[in-house]
Amino acid sequence: MRTWTSSGRLKVARAYKHIRDLELRLELFRESRPYGVVHEPDANGNVRAVIRSKREIPPDIPAIVADAIHNLNVALDYL
């Protein structure tokens, strides 16, 4: 039978590993400067600043988030 001590703590530890991995991936993504500011005229002729994405969020970032959430959810089940 699985217990909090054997399985729950393991799931929490795994979630922390995913969170550390996520922090590293987000830092690399931010360093790539994925967004830029463009100045565009609006319908009234006024200039406004618009933030444009230069690249998509890497697909592994949402996957890491999902893994961390899943592990924490399972740890709560063991409680």
Short mmCIF file of C-alpha atoms in Angstrom, two decimals:
data_model
loop_
_atom_site.label_atom_id
_atom_site.label_comp_id
_atom_site.label_asym_id
_atom_site.label_seq_id
_atom_site.Cartn_x
_atom_site.Cartn_y
_atom_site.Cartn_z
CA MET A 1 0.00 0.00 0.00
CA ARG A 2 1.29 3.43 -0.91
CA THR A 3 1.65 5.94 1.88
CA TRP A 4 2.42 9.62 2.14
CA THR A 5 5.94 8.84 3.30
CA SER A 6 6.79 6.60 0.39
CA SER A 7 4.86 8.17 -2.47
CA GLY A 8 3.62 11.60 -1.45
CA ARG A 9 7.04 12.96 -0.57
CA LEU A 10 8.43 11.55 -3.80
CA LYS A 11 5.75 13.35 -5.83
CA VAL A 12 6.45 16.65 -4.05
CA ALA A 13 10.19 16.25 -4.66
CA ARG A 14 9.50 15.55 -8.32
CA ALA A 15 7.27 18.63 -8.56
CA TYR A 16 10.10 20.77 -7.12
CA LYS A 17 12.44 19.37 -9.76
CA HIS A 18 9.94 20.32 -12.47
CA ILE A 19 9.65 23.83 -11.01
CA ARG A 20 13.43 24.26 -11.04
CA ASP A 21 13.51 23.05 -14.66
CA LEU A 22 10.73 25.51 -15.47
CA GLU A 23 12.64 28.41 -13.93
CA LEU A 24 15.67 27.58 -16.09
CA ARG A 25 13.61 27.25 -19.28
CA LEU A 26 11.78 30.52 -18.60
CA GLU A 27 15.06 32.33 -18.01
CA LEU A 28 16.40 31.07 -21.35
CA PHE A 29 13.17 32.10 -23.06
CA ARG A 30 13.30 35.61 -21.54
CA GLU A 31 16.95 36.01 -22.51
CA SER A 32 16.00 35.37 -26.13
CA ARG A 33 13.93 38.58 -26.03
CA PRO A 34 10.81 36.97 -27.50
CA TYR A 35 8.79 40.20 -27.52
CA GLY A 36 9.28 43.54 -29.19
CA VAL A 37 7.57 46.92 -29.07
CA VAL A 38 6.22 48.34 -32.32
CA HIS A 39 4.85 51.87 -32.72
CA GLU A 40 1.72 51.91 -34.89
CA PRO A 41 -0.78 54.60 -35.80
CA ASP A 42 -4.35 53.93 -34.70
CA ALA A 43 -7.56 54.87 -36.54
CA ASN A 44 -7.36 58.46 -35.24
CA GLY A 45 -3.80 58.97 -36.42
CA ASN A 46 -2.34 58.71 -32.92
CA VAL A 47 0.75 56.56 -32.43
CA ARG A 48 0.50 53.74 -29.93
CA ALA A 49 2.98 51.19 -28.67
CA VAL A 50 2.05 47.56 -29.32
CA ILE A 51 3.86 44.52 -27.95
CA ARG A 52 4.40 41.85 -30.61
CA SER A 53 5.59 38.30 -30.09
CA LYS A 54 8.65 37.37 -32.11
CA ARG A 55 8.44 33.68 -31.29
CA GLU A 56 6.09 31.16 -29.75
CA ILE A 57 6.43 29.79 -26.23
CA PRO A 58 8.38 26.52 -26.52
CA PRO A 59 6.02 23.53 -26.16
CA ASP A 60 8.06 22.01 -23.34
CA ILE A 61 7.28 24.93 -20.99
CA PRO A 62 3.54 24.16 -20.67
CA ALA A 63 4.40 20.46 -20.42
CA ILE A 64 6.73 21.11 -17.47
CA VAL A 65 4.01 23.17 -15.76
CA ALA A 66 1.48 20.37 -16.28
CA ASP A 67 3.87 17.77 -14.85
CA ALA A 68 4.52 19.86 -11.73
CA ILE A 69 0.80 20.44 -11.16
CA HIS A 70 0.03 16.77 -11.69
CA ASN A 71 2.67 15.67 -9.18
CA LEU A 72 1.40 18.10 -6.55
CA ASN A 73 -2.18 16.96 -7.17
CA VAL A 74 -1.23 13.32 -6.67
CA ALA A 75 0.67 14.24 -3.49
CA LEU A 76 -2.52 15.82 -2.16
CA ASP A 77 -4.39 12.61 -2.95
CA TYR A 78 -1.95 10.72 -0.74
CA LEU A 79 -2.63 13.12 2.11
#
